[in-house]
Amino acid sequence: MAFRAARYFPILEWGRDYRRDTLINDLIAAVIVTIMLIPQSLAYAMLAGLPPQVGLYASILPLVAYAIFGTSRTLAVGPVAILSLMTAAAASKIAPQGSEAYIQAALILAFLSGAILLVLGLLRAGFLANFLSHPVVSGFITASGIIIAASQLKHILGINAGGGNLLEIVTSLIANVGETNAPTFIIGAASLIFLFGSRKFLKPALIKLGLPEKAAAIITRTGPVFAVVASILAVAFFQLDEDGVRILGEVPRNLPEIGLPAFDREIWMQLLGSAALISLIGFVESVSVAQTLAAKRRQRVDPDQELVGLGVSSLAAGISSGYPVTGGLARSAVNFDAGAETPAAGAFTAVGIGLATLFLTPYLFFLPQAVLAATIIVAVLSLVDFKALRQVWSYSKSDFSAMAATILVTLFAGVELGVTTGVGLSLFLHLYNTSRPHFALVGQVPGTHHFRNVNRHRVVISDTVLTIRIDESLYFANARFLEDTAYCVVSNRPDLKHLVLMCSAVNRIDASGLESLEAINLRLRDAGIKLHLSEVKGPVMDRLQRSHFLDELSGNVYLNTYDAMEDLDLDCVQAAFSKDAKTTSPEAIPCPSLTLAGLERV
Amino acid sequence: MAFRAARYFPILEWGRDYRRDTLINDLIAAVIVTIMLIPQSLAYAMLAGLPPQVGLYASILPLVAYAIFGTSRTLAVGPVAILSLMTAAAASKIAPQGSEAYIQAALILAFLSGAILLVLGLLRAGFLANFLSHPVVSGFITASGIIIAASQLKHILGINAGGGNLLEIVTSLIANVGETNAPTFIIGAASLIFLFGSRKFLKPALIKLGLPEKAAAIITRTGPVFAVVASILAVAFFQLDEDGVRILGEVPRNLPEIGLPAFDREIWMQLLGSAALISLIGFVESVSVAQTLAAKRRQRVDPDQELVGLGVSSLAAGISSGYPVTGGLARSAVNFDAGAETPAAGAFTAVGIGLATLFLTPYLFFLPQAVLAATIIVAVLSLVDFKALRQVWSYSKSDFSAMAATILVTLFAGVELGVTTGVGLSLFLHLYNTSRPHFALVGQVPGTHHFRNVNRHRVVISDTVLTIRIDESLYFANARFLEDTAYCVVSNRPDLKHLVLMCSAVNRIDASGLESLEAINLRLRDAGIKLHLSEVKGPVMDRLQRSHFLDELSGNVYLNTYDAMEDLDLDCVQAAFSKDAKTTSPEAIPCPSLTLAGLERV
């Protein structure tokens, strides 16, 4: 029982050994992360089309929740760019930005996505996240980064613009670029230059000045704070807000109210699909960050418990006027580098953001929106990765198509359609690829017991025994292909007596595969050919023994292919050991399906 | 060019050798099939909720089309029970039965499903039919058979009843059973008894009387004709139609009009999904019948060209006032047994049905609907196969769930939802199963070069080298599982120096799998453990060489596991050849994911 409690409440484990040293380290990290998180939460709330305080609220209770339920020691939970974009896309379907219903929709999204993650976690169903393949996630992040950056340009220029996809955003920007507000543009451009510059040059410069690398990295990451302070002073001093520079304005100085989001069955049903996508994308992103950081300290992250931690975290956002949250990459890296040792650092960060909400927001009154936009642009452009596209292209055309489709659809038809297209296409291509498996005709390597592909090695083959190695599990998607191939062999080899299926690469045979084997067995028997199996794996054999197939099999099951050949064509085996063994040159097989879809694809 | 023409027009091939003998055999078969097909087409049209002539029309032009484009020598195309049920389900969504719009919807379904098949055929995309696994198809047919039989009981009783699913049909039957029409019930029950009886007893009796088996089978199959003739005579003589026995009535004596179905974008879009299901189910059914018959004569059926043949056939139905058609099981078997040698038999059958439409229908005026219903019930109940359910249960629980879900959803929520649920569930379960692949820790079998599962064999293992055999391709669905497992090994084996992944069962590694391998490699290196691969297959190795992985790999790639062990822990290998080699007893591995999801699932 005690073991189970610690499994679902990881705080019980690390809390036991909590000491003064740990406390100090966690506090230092919390201060640094708080400083970084204040402008971030305001910026991401703006990106999501929500009032600034929603970003702050999403950075309080969710952090406490993760500290109790999360398994990563150093993950920093809170608002992130991609989920802000997805929230905006989903909430816009319910109500226009700025309306009360829009804010409610964001709350509901947080609540629903939290509930989905929690249920998946309790069901230990984290494998569902596997349906998002690496190329799809990477393509989605790249495309989202581009859309987010483009959508923020209006704030840099100080103009009104809109649009749901890249084409609309760019068109709208071009149409309105004439109304650019000069002071806004100067602030925005200066911030961009400062932020990009500090990323590129500040860290090396600080290291040169003698700072340790970690400290340099942390100072560089908190660069936005300098831009924030400088721009507030500039706007306040020159009264630039009267020249049309849009500012943050007044942020309510309350802590979030606690309560369930308003229930409306229709709206909740409408948001359910979006919430599911948000939860999966958030989970995949967060887990990979958490695992990378954990591995550096030989710690482990339990993916199923992470579902619980992130789920409770988003639920907490949903009941405390926040919006969907997850673990952020940059913020977690800062937390890690700053020396956070336990999730308590997250709870301390929550306290910091709570204090900032109560006491700091008046000083942020003059903060220009252009600076927030600049921090977003700099953050998301670092996510854009076209190199991955090139690497995937050279490695696998299937994966490349899924990735390219994800990017294009996300850019030009929206984020939700982008993810679902990517997932659908990668599933389809996987099934397509395994539905036309690699087959090899094998022969004996002279002087050995080994059997190898006739197209890759000089081997000895028999006239009466044909041995085929199937390089795939036999399941419904390729059952018919297997049958076609087998019948093809029959119709082309009148002298054939035995067909041996070498099953060393067959990891499972489902009921469809079994039915195909049964059909092949019967039809080959009618044609006077015996069907044999060799090198069947333990688990596959266990299962075959539960069917009638082995009773009906016209031939035998051999432990290995050599035994099979010794039994079925001893002369040929002996010839393979003689000095002048006659080996094949790569042989063309007169069967279109075997040649085209099988052997030639090697 | 000549070769390509024959590929798309198989008639060019068999037509060349057409001789007088062939003609006579085909003509005999055509006469027998025509006799069988007349009541069948009337009955299936009634089942589809269409006027009787639509069934006849669906048995004329489509047969000619298949004779030109089909690759099976003996497949008999025409209306079938399952597609009639699916047509009724789909057309009912557009308009009520009996309306002109309902008939149009059936036409559009034929046209659309034909177009879908034709396009798939031209794209050589027959593999799409593979998504319908054997258990799903078998479950669907069983459930459809039950629904069809239940829906026809009202005709046997002579009452009004309706309902879209089994529950509704049964409720409606029970509610109206009091209005049973006695003469109708007598005719219906007598027909059922006669038809079931002739199936069971007529064939053995005829064989006993000295008839050859084939002739006996054919006569048995044409049993419905006797019921038809006898019941017509009875109704006409006793004027039973005036006692409430519903009769076929007047059938228009025209040949079908040729023309495209009326185009209405909205209706066509609404019917597209149903047409896709109809085309796939029709194709899967037909191809398996065609392949079974072809194999008996060592002929081949080209599944991609079958798509073309069946597609043109359904298109022909769509432009000639018919409804969706495909190859029927019973009818094709009769055609085969009656000695049909080429698809010309189908064309002759079409002529027969055309003549029947023009000259025979007046004699069918008094044909009771109860007799047609009885022929349907007897035909479909032979499709119901609960034994398959038991067999699949004992073989694979995954396949069983897909099959059971298909049956239950088809019975109680409709045919279309039934098929899609089955397909969706079988895809999901396949991905789920491969997402938690079978892993085995392997050791050396003493005195040999072989490495086997420690849980199945007494083997020698090393303290510093851990060898894991992954029994699955590495792809996105299991990439994360692989990582989890690898990190688990690290966190439990402080003395480990080398991890060898034995890849003999890895048939492909996609980009997600590659990224996981890269991550494992880096993280294990940080922990002072080298990662090695062994027994990587040719195609997989070719692909890995196109990535940077092999440059970054901390360890080596070995041709086989023995080489790896010899290189990494020679002492252990030598110990395995000594007389007193210390072998393992099955070892518990202190890693939850490896134990629970991997090794224990053996």
PDB file of N, CA, C and O in Angstrom, chain A residues 127 130 134 291-292 298 394-395 399 432-433 456 471-472 477 480 484 505 507-509 511-512 523 526-527 537 542-543 546, chain B residues 127 130 134 291-292 298 394-395 399 432-433 456 471-472 477 480 484 505 507-509 511-512 523 526-527 537 542-543 546:
ATOM      1  N   PHE A 127       0.803   4.808 -23.925  1.00  0.00           N
ATOM      2  CA  PHE A 127       1.216   4.385 -25.267  1.00  0.00           C
ATOM      3  C   PHE A 127       0.452   5.130 -26.353  1.00  0.00           C
ATOM      4  O   PHE A 127       0.895   5.196 -27.491  1.00  0.00           O
ATOM      5  N   ASN A 130       2.202   7.386 -28.449  1.00  0.00           N
ATOM      6  CA  ASN A 130       3.097   6.851 -29.482  1.00  0.00           C
ATOM      7  C   ASN A 130       2.572   7.084 -30.877  1.00  0.00           C
ATOM      8  O   ASN A 130       3.318   7.006 -31.849  1.00  0.00           O
ATOM      9  N   HIS A 134       7.824  10.745 -34.230  1.00  0.00           N
ATOM     10  CA  HIS A 134       8.808  11.833 -34.151  1.00  0.00           C
ATOM     11  C   HIS A 134       8.698  12.804 -35.315  1.00  0.00           C
ATOM     12  O   HIS A 134       8.651  14.013 -35.101  1.00  0.00           O
ATOM     13  N   GLN A 291      12.453  13.459 -19.926  1.00  0.00           N
ATOM     14  CA  GLN A 291      13.353  12.309 -20.037  1.00  0.00           C
ATOM     15  C   GLN A 291      14.781  12.746 -20.318  1.00  0.00           C
ATOM     16  O   GLN A 291      15.734  12.186 -19.790  1.00  0.00           O
ATOM     17  N   THR A 292      14.932  13.771 -21.168  1.00  0.00           N
ATOM     18  CA  THR A 292      16.274  14.239 -21.485  1.00  0.00           C
ATOM     19  C   THR A 292      16.964  14.754 -20.223  1.00  0.00           C
ATOM     20  O   THR A 292      18.124  14.419 -19.951  1.00  0.00           O
ATOM     21  N   ARG A 298      20.841  10.450 -14.311  1.00  0.00           N
ATOM     22  CA  ARG A 298      20.513   9.031 -14.084  1.00  0.00           C
ATOM     23  C   ARG A 298      19.217   8.864 -13.303  1.00  0.00           C
ATOM     24  O   ARG A 298      19.086   7.942 -12.510  1.00  0.00           O
ATOM     25  N   SER A 394      16.485  11.941 -46.314  1.00  0.00           N
ATOM     26  CA  SER A 394      17.508  10.991 -46.769  1.00  0.00           C
ATOM     27  C   SER A 394      17.317   9.633 -46.093  1.00  0.00           C
ATOM     28  O   SER A 394      17.764   8.626 -46.615  1.00  0.00           O
ATOM     29  N   TYR A 395      16.642   9.615 -44.941  1.00  0.00           N
ATOM     30  CA  TYR A 395      16.511   8.332 -44.240  1.00  0.00           C
ATOM     31  C   TYR A 395      15.279   7.550 -44.687  1.00  0.00           C
ATOM     32  O   TYR A 395      15.349   6.346 -44.910  1.00  0.00           O
ATOM     33  N   ASP A 399       8.482   8.560 -43.870  1.00  0.00           N
ATOM     34  CA  ASP A 399       8.487   9.498 -42.753  1.00  0.00           C
ATOM     35  C   ASP A 399       8.524  10.928 -43.266  1.00  0.00           C
ATOM     36  O   ASP A 399       7.885  11.813 -42.708  1.00  0.00           O
ATOM     37  N   TYR A 432       0.771   0.521 -44.912  1.00  0.00           N
ATOM     38  CA  TYR A 432       1.064   0.275 -46.324  1.00  0.00           C
ATOM     39  C   TYR A 432       2.405  -0.434 -46.470  1.00  0.00           C
ATOM     40  O   TYR A 432       2.534  -1.411 -47.208  1.00  0.00           O
ATOM     41  N   ASN A 433       3.410   0.075 -45.745  1.00  0.00           N
ATOM     42  CA  ASN A 433       4.740  -0.530 -45.862  1.00  0.00           C
ATOM     43  C   ASN A 433       4.747  -1.973 -45.390  1.00  0.00           C
ATOM     44  O   ASN A 433       5.380  -2.832 -46.007  1.00  0.00           O
ATOM     45  N   ARG A 456      21.647 -11.384 -52.646  1.00  0.00           N
ATOM     46  CA  ARG A 456      22.758 -10.709 -51.984  1.00  0.00           C
ATOM     47  C   ARG A 456      23.975 -11.602 -51.824  1.00  0.00           C
ATOM     48  O   ARG A 456      25.060 -11.140 -51.499  1.00  0.00           O
ATOM     49  N   ASP A 471      10.062 -11.280 -44.241  1.00  0.00           N
ATOM     50  CA  ASP A 471      10.617 -10.345 -43.258  1.00  0.00           C
ATOM     51  C   ASP A 471       9.544  -9.455 -42.659  1.00  0.00           C
ATOM     52  O   ASP A 471       9.648  -8.226 -42.691  1.00  0.00           O
ATOM     53  N   GLU A 472       8.529 -10.052 -42.117  1.00  0.00           N
ATOM     54  CA  GLU A 472       7.456  -9.260 -41.504  1.00  0.00           C
ATOM     55  C   GLU A 472       6.545 -10.201 -40.728  1.00  0.00           C
ATOM     56  O   GLU A 472       6.412 -11.368 -41.078  1.00  0.00           O
ATOM     57  N   ALA A 477      -2.949  -6.930 -42.713  1.00  0.00           N
ATOM     58  CA  ALA A 477      -2.590  -6.044 -43.814  1.00  0.00           C
ATOM     59  C   ALA A 477      -1.767  -6.742 -44.881  1.00  0.00           C
ATOM     60  O   ALA A 477      -1.730  -6.294 -46.028  1.00  0.00           O
ATOM     61  N   ARG A 480      -3.158 -11.089 -47.527  1.00  0.00           N
ATOM     62  CA  ARG A 480      -3.514 -11.320 -48.922  1.00  0.00           C
ATOM     63  C   ARG A 480      -2.276 -11.330 -49.813  1.00  0.00           C
ATOM     64  O   ARG A 480      -2.176 -12.097 -50.760  1.00  0.00           O
ATOM     65  N   ASP A 484      -1.182 -14.195 -52.417  1.00  0.00           N
ATOM     66  CA  ASP A 484      -0.883 -13.918 -53.823  1.00  0.00           C
ATOM     67  C   ASP A 484       0.487 -14.469 -54.190  1.00  0.00           C
ATOM     68  O   ASP A 484       0.666 -15.102 -55.224  1.00  0.00           O
ATOM     69  N   ALA A 505      11.865 -13.996 -38.970  1.00  0.00           N
ATOM     70  CA  ALA A 505      11.523 -12.586 -38.767  1.00  0.00           C
ATOM     71  C   ALA A 505      10.022 -12.390 -38.576  1.00  0.00           C
ATOM     72  O   ALA A 505       9.528 -11.279 -38.612  1.00  0.00           O
ATOM     73  N   ASN A 507       7.253 -12.149 -36.165  1.00  0.00           N
ATOM     74  CA  ASN A 507       7.120 -11.940 -34.723  1.00  0.00           C
ATOM     75  C   ASN A 507       5.732 -12.247 -34.205  1.00  0.00           C
ATOM     76  O   ASN A 507       5.553 -12.451 -33.019  1.00  0.00           O
ATOM     77  N   ARG A 508       4.758 -12.235 -35.087  1.00  0.00           N
ATOM     78  CA  ARG A 508       3.422 -12.650 -34.672  1.00  0.00           C
ATOM     79  C   ARG A 508       2.628 -13.049 -35.914  1.00  0.00           C
ATOM     80  O   ARG A 508       2.923 -12.618 -37.019  1.00  0.00           O
ATOM     81  N   ILE A 509       1.641 -13.887 -35.716  1.00  0.00           N
ATOM     82  CA  ILE A 509       0.729 -14.291 -36.795  1.00  0.00           C
ATOM     83  C   ILE A 509      -0.666 -14.085 -36.238  1.00  0.00           C
ATOM     84  O   ILE A 509      -1.039 -14.751 -35.271  1.00  0.00           O
ATOM     85  N   ALA A 511      -5.036 -13.786 -36.631  1.00  0.00           N
ATOM     86  CA  ALA A 511      -6.014 -14.728 -37.167  1.00  0.00           C
ATOM     87  C   ALA A 511      -6.103 -14.648 -38.691  1.00  0.00           C
ATOM     88  O   ALA A 511      -6.300 -15.661 -39.361  1.00  0.00           O
ATOM     89  N   SER A 512      -5.917 -13.447 -39.266  1.00  0.00           N
ATOM     90  CA  SER A 512      -5.952 -13.316 -40.718  1.00  0.00           C
ATOM     91  C   SER A 512      -4.747 -14.008 -41.343  1.00  0.00           C
ATOM     92  O   SER A 512      -4.859 -14.683 -42.369  1.00  0.00           O
ATOM     93  N   ARG A 523      -4.353 -25.128 -50.711  1.00  0.00           N
ATOM     94  CA  ARG A 523      -4.254 -24.980 -52.167  1.00  0.00           C
ATOM     95  C   ARG A 523      -2.963 -25.562 -52.690  1.00  0.00           C
ATOM     96  O   ARG A 523      -2.926 -26.147 -53.777  1.00  0.00           O
ATOM     97  N   ASP A 526      -3.398 -29.283 -52.877  1.00  0.00           N
ATOM     98  CA  ASP A 526      -4.124 -29.659 -54.092  1.00  0.00           C
ATOM     99  C   ASP A 526      -3.203 -29.684 -55.292  1.00  0.00           C
ATOM    100  O   ASP A 526      -3.425 -30.413 -56.256  1.00  0.00           O
ATOM    101  N   ALA A 527      -2.164 -28.850 -55.263  1.00  0.00           N
ATOM    102  CA  ALA A 527      -1.228 -28.782 -56.391  1.00  0.00           C
ATOM    103  C   ALA A 527      -0.046 -29.725 -56.192  1.00  0.00           C
ATOM    104  O   ALA A 527       0.920 -29.683 -56.952  1.00  0.00           O
ATOM    105  N   LYS A 537       9.365 -18.790 -34.118  1.00  0.00           N
ATOM    106  CA  LYS A 537       9.715 -18.339 -32.762  1.00  0.00           C
ATOM    107  C   LYS A 537       8.823 -18.939 -31.696  1.00  0.00           C
ATOM    108  O   LYS A 537       7.663 -19.256 -31.969  1.00  0.00           O
ATOM    109  N   ASP A 542       3.803 -21.207 -29.824  1.00  0.00           N
ATOM    110  CA  ASP A 542       2.818 -21.419 -28.743  1.00  0.00           C
ATOM    111  C   ASP A 542       1.410 -21.170 -29.244  1.00  0.00           C
ATOM    112  O   ASP A 542       0.477 -21.903 -28.958  1.00  0.00           O
ATOM    113  N   ARG A 543       1.294 -20.093 -29.994  1.00  0.00           N
ATOM    114  CA  ARG A 543      -0.031 -19.704 -30.456  1.00  0.00           C
ATOM    115  C   ARG A 543      -0.533 -20.649 -31.547  1.00  0.00           C
ATOM    116  O   ARG A 543      -1.705 -21.048 -31.537  1.00  0.00           O
ATOM    117  N   ARG A 546      -2.297 -23.628 -30.511  1.00  0.00           N
ATOM    118  CA  ARG A 546      -3.677 -23.516 -30.042  1.00  0.00           C
ATOM    119  C   ARG A 546      -4.677 -23.564 -31.200  1.00  0.00           C
ATOM    120  O   ARG A 546      -5.874 -23.463 -30.988  1.00  0.00           O
TER     121      ARG A 546
ATOM    122  N   PHE B 127      -4.480  -3.179 -52.108  1.00  0.00           N
ATOM    123  CA  PHE B 127      -4.067  -3.459 -50.730  1.00  0.00           C
ATOM    124  C   PHE B 127      -4.997  -2.804 -49.709  1.00  0.00           C
ATOM    125  O   PHE B 127      -5.036  -3.203 -48.562  1.00  0.00           O
ATOM    126  N   ASN B 130      -7.030  -4.846 -47.631  1.00  0.00           N
ATOM    127  CA  ASN B 130      -6.404  -5.570 -46.533  1.00  0.00           C
ATOM    128  C   ASN B 130      -6.800  -5.031 -45.171  1.00  0.00           C
ATOM    129  O   ASN B 130      -6.632  -5.703 -44.167  1.00  0.00           O
ATOM    130  N   HIS B 134      -9.648 -10.707 -41.700  1.00  0.00           N
ATOM    131  CA  HIS B 134     -10.526 -11.876 -41.790  1.00  0.00           C
ATOM    132  C   HIS B 134     -11.565 -11.907 -40.671  1.00  0.00           C
ATOM    133  O   HIS B 134     -12.749 -12.083 -40.949  1.00  0.00           O
ATOM    134  N   GLN B 291     -10.628 -16.385 -55.821  1.00  0.00           N
ATOM    135  CA  GLN B 291      -9.345 -17.057 -55.604  1.00  0.00           C
ATOM    136  C   GLN B 291      -9.530 -18.523 -55.262  1.00  0.00           C
ATOM    137  O   GLN B 291      -8.778 -19.383 -55.716  1.00  0.00           O
ATOM    138  N   THR B 292     -10.542 -18.801 -54.457  1.00  0.00           N
ATOM    139  CA  THR B 292     -10.785 -20.191 -54.088  1.00  0.00           C
ATOM    140  C   THR B 292     -11.091 -21.030 -55.330  1.00  0.00           C
ATOM    141  O   THR B 292     -10.529 -22.112 -55.517  1.00  0.00           O
ATOM    142  N   ARG B 298      -5.834 -24.339 -60.806  1.00  0.00           N
ATOM    143  CA  ARG B 298      -4.486 -23.785 -60.991  1.00  0.00           C
ATOM    144  C   ARG B 298      -4.507 -22.515 -61.837  1.00  0.00           C
ATOM    145  O   ARG B 298      -3.597 -22.249 -62.601  1.00  0.00           O
ATOM    146  N   SER B 394      -9.936 -18.868 -29.238  1.00  0.00           N
ATOM    147  CA  SER B 394      -8.848 -19.673 -28.683  1.00  0.00           C
ATOM    148  C   SER B 394      -7.503 -19.270 -29.298  1.00  0.00           C
ATOM    149  O   SER B 394      -6.461 -19.485 -28.703  1.00  0.00           O
ATOM    150  N   TYR B 395      -7.543 -18.656 -30.474  1.00  0.00           N
ATOM    151  CA  TYR B 395      -6.272 -18.317 -31.116  1.00  0.00           C
ATOM    152  C   TYR B 395      -5.753 -16.941 -30.703  1.00  0.00           C
ATOM    153  O   TYR B 395      -4.569 -16.769 -30.421  1.00  0.00           O
ATOM    154  N   ASP B 399      -7.926 -10.492 -31.950  1.00  0.00           N
ATOM    155  CA  ASP B 399      -8.777 -10.726 -33.106  1.00  0.00           C
ATOM    156  C   ASP B 399     -10.206 -10.993 -32.666  1.00  0.00           C
ATOM    157  O   ASP B 399     -11.160 -10.547 -33.308  1.00  0.00           O
ATOM    158  N   TYR B 432      -1.484  -1.388 -30.950  1.00  0.00           N
ATOM    159  CA  TYR B 432      -1.274  -1.562 -29.521  1.00  0.00           C
ATOM    160  C   TYR B 432      -0.348  -2.750 -29.266  1.00  0.00           C
ATOM    161  O   TYR B 432       0.605  -2.657 -28.489  1.00  0.00           O
ATOM    162  N   ASN B 433      -0.622  -3.863 -29.950  1.00  0.00           N
ATOM    163  CA  ASN B 433       0.202  -5.052 -29.727  1.00  0.00           C
ATOM    164  C   ASN B 433       1.653  -4.815 -30.132  1.00  0.00           C
ATOM    165  O   ASN B 433       2.568  -5.242 -29.446  1.00  0.00           O
ATOM    166  N   ARG B 456      13.515 -19.320 -21.524  1.00  0.00           N
ATOM    167  CA  ARG B 456      13.090 -20.577 -22.146  1.00  0.00           C
ATOM    168  C   ARG B 456      14.196 -21.613 -22.178  1.00  0.00           C
ATOM    169  O   ARG B 456      13.947 -22.781 -22.449  1.00  0.00           O
ATOM    170  N   ASP B 471      11.798  -8.384 -30.545  1.00  0.00           N
ATOM    171  CA  ASP B 471      11.031  -9.154 -31.529  1.00  0.00           C
ATOM    172  C   ASP B 471      10.008  -8.285 -32.225  1.00  0.00           C
ATOM    173  O   ASP B 471       8.815  -8.623 -32.277  1.00  0.00           O
ATOM    174  N   GLU B 472      10.444  -7.199 -32.802  1.00  0.00           N
ATOM    175  CA  GLU B 472       9.511  -6.321 -33.518  1.00  0.00           C
ATOM    176  C   GLU B 472      10.317  -5.287 -34.294  1.00  0.00           C
ATOM    177  O   GLU B 472      11.428  -4.933 -33.893  1.00  0.00           O
ATOM    178  N   ALA B 477       5.270   3.522 -33.009  1.00  0.00           N
ATOM    179  CA  ALA B 477       4.396   3.061 -31.929  1.00  0.00           C
ATOM    180  C   ALA B 477       5.171   2.427 -30.787  1.00  0.00           C
ATOM    181  O   ALA B 477       4.677   2.378 -29.673  1.00  0.00           O
ATOM    182  N   ARG B 480       9.054   4.722 -28.027  1.00  0.00           N
ATOM    183  CA  ARG B 480       9.139   5.175 -26.640  1.00  0.00           C
ATOM    184  C   ARG B 480       9.310   3.990 -25.695  1.00  0.00           C
ATOM    185  O   ARG B 480      10.034   4.077 -24.702  1.00  0.00           O
ATOM    186  N   ASP B 484      12.194   3.580 -22.891  1.00  0.00           N
ATOM    187  CA  ASP B 484      11.890   3.296 -21.484  1.00  0.00           C
ATOM    188  C   ASP B 484      12.661   2.072 -21.018  1.00  0.00           C
ATOM    189  O   ASP B 484      13.243   2.047 -19.945  1.00  0.00           O
ATOM    190  N   ALA B 505      15.089  -9.896 -35.564  1.00  0.00           N
ATOM    191  CA  ALA B 505      13.645  -9.828 -35.855  1.00  0.00           C
ATOM    192  C   ALA B 505      13.201  -8.404 -36.154  1.00  0.00           C
ATOM    193  O   ALA B 505      12.013  -8.125 -36.190  1.00  0.00           O
ATOM    194  N   ASN B 507      12.594  -5.847 -38.713  1.00  0.00           N
ATOM    195  CA  ASN B 507      12.454  -5.819 -40.168  1.00  0.00           C
ATOM    196  C   ASN B 507      12.533  -4.429 -40.753  1.00  0.00           C
ATOM    197  O   ASN B 507      12.760  -4.266 -41.939  1.00  0.00           O
ATOM    198  N   ARG B 508      12.298  -3.426 -39.948  1.00  0.00           N
ATOM    199  CA  ARG B 508      12.479  -2.059 -40.405  1.00  0.00           C
ATOM    200  C   ARG B 508      12.671  -1.153 -39.192  1.00  0.00           C
ATOM    201  O   ARG B 508      12.238  -1.466 -38.089  1.00  0.00           O
ATOM    202  N   ILE B 509      13.335  -0.035 -39.418  1.00  0.00           N
ATOM    203  CA  ILE B 509      13.508   0.981 -38.377  1.00  0.00           C
ATOM    204  C   ILE B 509      13.097   2.292 -39.019  1.00  0.00           C
ATOM    205  O   ILE B 509      13.729   2.733 -39.971  1.00  0.00           O
ATOM    206  N   ALA B 511      11.969   6.541 -38.873  1.00  0.00           N
ATOM    207  CA  ALA B 511      12.687   7.701 -38.347  1.00  0.00           C
ATOM    208  C   ALA B 511      12.500   7.841 -36.840  1.00  0.00           C
ATOM    209  O   ALA B 511      13.433   8.261 -36.136  1.00  0.00           O
ATOM    210  N   SER B 512      11.334   7.471 -36.326  1.00  0.00           N
ATOM    211  CA  SER B 512      11.115   7.554 -34.881  1.00  0.00           C
ATOM    212  C   SER B 512      11.979   6.522 -34.158  1.00  0.00           C
ATOM    213  O   SER B 512      12.571   6.813 -33.116  1.00  0.00           O
ATOM    214  N   ARG B 523      22.463   8.624 -24.271  1.00  0.00           N
ATOM    215  CA  ARG B 523      22.243   8.569 -22.826  1.00  0.00           C
ATOM    216  C   ARG B 523      23.020   7.420 -22.190  1.00  0.00           C
ATOM    217  O   ARG B 523      23.523   7.547 -21.077  1.00  0.00           O
ATOM    218  N   ASP B 526      26.584   8.527 -21.843  1.00  0.00           N
ATOM    219  CA  ASP B 526      26.757   9.371 -20.654  1.00  0.00           C
ATOM    220  C   ASP B 526      26.870   8.527 -19.388  1.00  0.00           C
ATOM    221  O   ASP B 526      27.498   8.935 -18.417  1.00  0.00           O
ATOM    222  N   ALA B 527      26.238   7.355 -19.412  1.00  0.00           N
ATOM    223  CA  ALA B 527      26.275   6.495 -18.233  1.00  0.00           C
ATOM    224  C   ALA B 527      27.424   5.492 -18.318  1.00  0.00           C
ATOM    225  O   ALA B 527      27.505   4.572 -17.491  1.00  0.00           O
ATOM    226  N   LYS B 537      19.621  -6.802 -40.332  1.00  0.00           N
ATOM    227  CA  LYS B 537      19.308  -7.301 -41.681  1.00  0.00           C
ATOM    228  C   LYS B 537      19.796  -6.366 -42.771  1.00  0.00           C
ATOM    229  O   LYS B 537      19.863  -5.145 -42.551  1.00  0.00           O
ATOM    230  N   ASP B 542      21.230  -1.106 -44.820  1.00  0.00           N
ATOM    231  CA  ASP B 542      21.327  -0.156 -45.944  1.00  0.00           C
ATOM    232  C   ASP B 542      20.794   1.198 -45.532  1.00  0.00           C
ATOM    233  O   ASP B 542      21.371   2.239 -45.846  1.00  0.00           O
ATOM    234  N   ARG B 543      19.683   1.163 -44.834  1.00  0.00           N
ATOM    235  CA  ARG B 543      19.030   2.407 -44.469  1.00  0.00           C
ATOM    236  C   ARG B 543      19.815   3.128 -43.365  1.00  0.00           C
ATOM    237  O   ARG B 543      19.981   4.341 -43.416  1.00  0.00           O
ATOM    238  N   ARG B 546      22.479   5.362 -44.381  1.00  0.00           N
ATOM    239  CA  ARG B 546      22.138   6.680 -44.929  1.00  0.00           C
ATOM    240  C   ARG B 546      21.939   7.714 -43.817  1.00  0.00           C
ATOM    241  O   ARG B 546      21.633   8.866 -44.092  1.00  0.00           O
TER     242      ARG B 546
END
